[in-house]
């Protein structure tokens, strides 16, 4: 009977396909094998790292160097962030980003990405763009450390020890 309902367009609860959630339909159509997910993760992450390095190497070009740097560096961070989506899926990634322990770091990271682009292309203030890029790096590092157990606490303790010397 379930097969007949599925052919007619009804699920087990008697709901039509239109009533079924978009997320459920997206999950059904976008399943990837584990190997494909790993390959996509590696490609996306390597592309992000490559873009960051290209941006840093373009920093010293006269004229447009800072613009190319900011664009490539921010795009590289976006690619590195999106690469995790291939491993855990988009819904779990968003839930993880908004979890209590990393929500503040996520907001800071995304805000500094936007501010880097605004500082470079809208306000055209080179010093401000470089400051936002440095803050973007620190926020991304703090965000990444939230995934390693006790990494943030260890880093804070090391900084405190260095500051007291």
PDB file of C-alpha atoms in Angstrom, residues 66-67 69-70 73 112 115-136:
ATOM      1  CA  UNK A  66      45.288  45.192  -1.872  1.00  0.00           C
ATOM      2  CA  UNK A  67      42.040  44.689  -3.799  1.00  0.00           C
ATOM      3  CA  UNK A  69      44.504  40.312  -1.845  1.00  0.00           C
ATOM      4  CA  UNK A  70      41.264  41.078  -0.019  1.00  0.00           C
ATOM      5  CA  UNK A  73      41.779  35.986   0.833  1.00  0.00           C
ATOM      6  CA  UNK A 112      35.035  40.562   9.253  1.00  0.00           C
ATOM      7  CA  UNK A 115      33.986  44.310   6.449  1.00  0.00           C
ATOM      8  CA  UNK A 116      37.109  43.276   4.522  1.00  0.00           C
ATOM      9  CA  UNK A 117      35.236  43.436   1.244  1.00  0.00           C
ATOM     10  CA  UNK A 118      33.537  46.723   2.193  1.00  0.00           C
ATOM     11  CA  UNK A 119      36.791  48.285   3.367  1.00  0.00           C
ATOM     12  CA  UNK A 120      38.522  47.339   0.140  1.00  0.00           C
ATOM     13  CA  UNK A 121      35.929  47.962  -2.543  1.00  0.00           C
ATOM     14  CA  UNK A 122      33.419  50.388  -1.029  1.00  0.00           C
ATOM     15  CA  UNK A 123      35.409  52.570   1.379  1.00  0.00           C
ATOM     16  CA  UNK A 124      38.785  52.013  -0.385  1.00  0.00           C
ATOM     17  CA  UNK A 125      40.816  52.415   2.808  1.00  0.00           C
ATOM     18  CA  UNK A 126      43.883  50.186   2.561  1.00  0.00           C
ATOM     19  CA  UNK A 127      44.854  50.273   6.228  1.00  0.00           C
ATOM     20  CA  UNK A 128      41.337  49.435   7.333  1.00  0.00           C
ATOM     21  CA  UNK A 129      41.209  46.545   4.858  1.00  0.00           C
ATOM     22  CA  UNK A 130      44.438  45.092   6.228  1.00  0.00           C
ATOM     23  CA  UNK A 131      43.164  45.407   9.791  1.00  0.00           C
ATOM     24  CA  UNK A 132      39.929  43.638   8.813  1.00  0.00           C
ATOM     25  CA  UNK A 133      41.925  40.878   7.075  1.00  0.00           C
ATOM     26  CA  UNK A 134      43.989  40.346  10.219  1.00  0.00           C
ATOM     27  CA  UNK A 135      40.814  40.257  12.314  1.00  0.00           C
ATOM     28  CA  UNK A 136      39.278  37.870   9.782  1.00  0.00           C
TER      29      UNK A 136
END
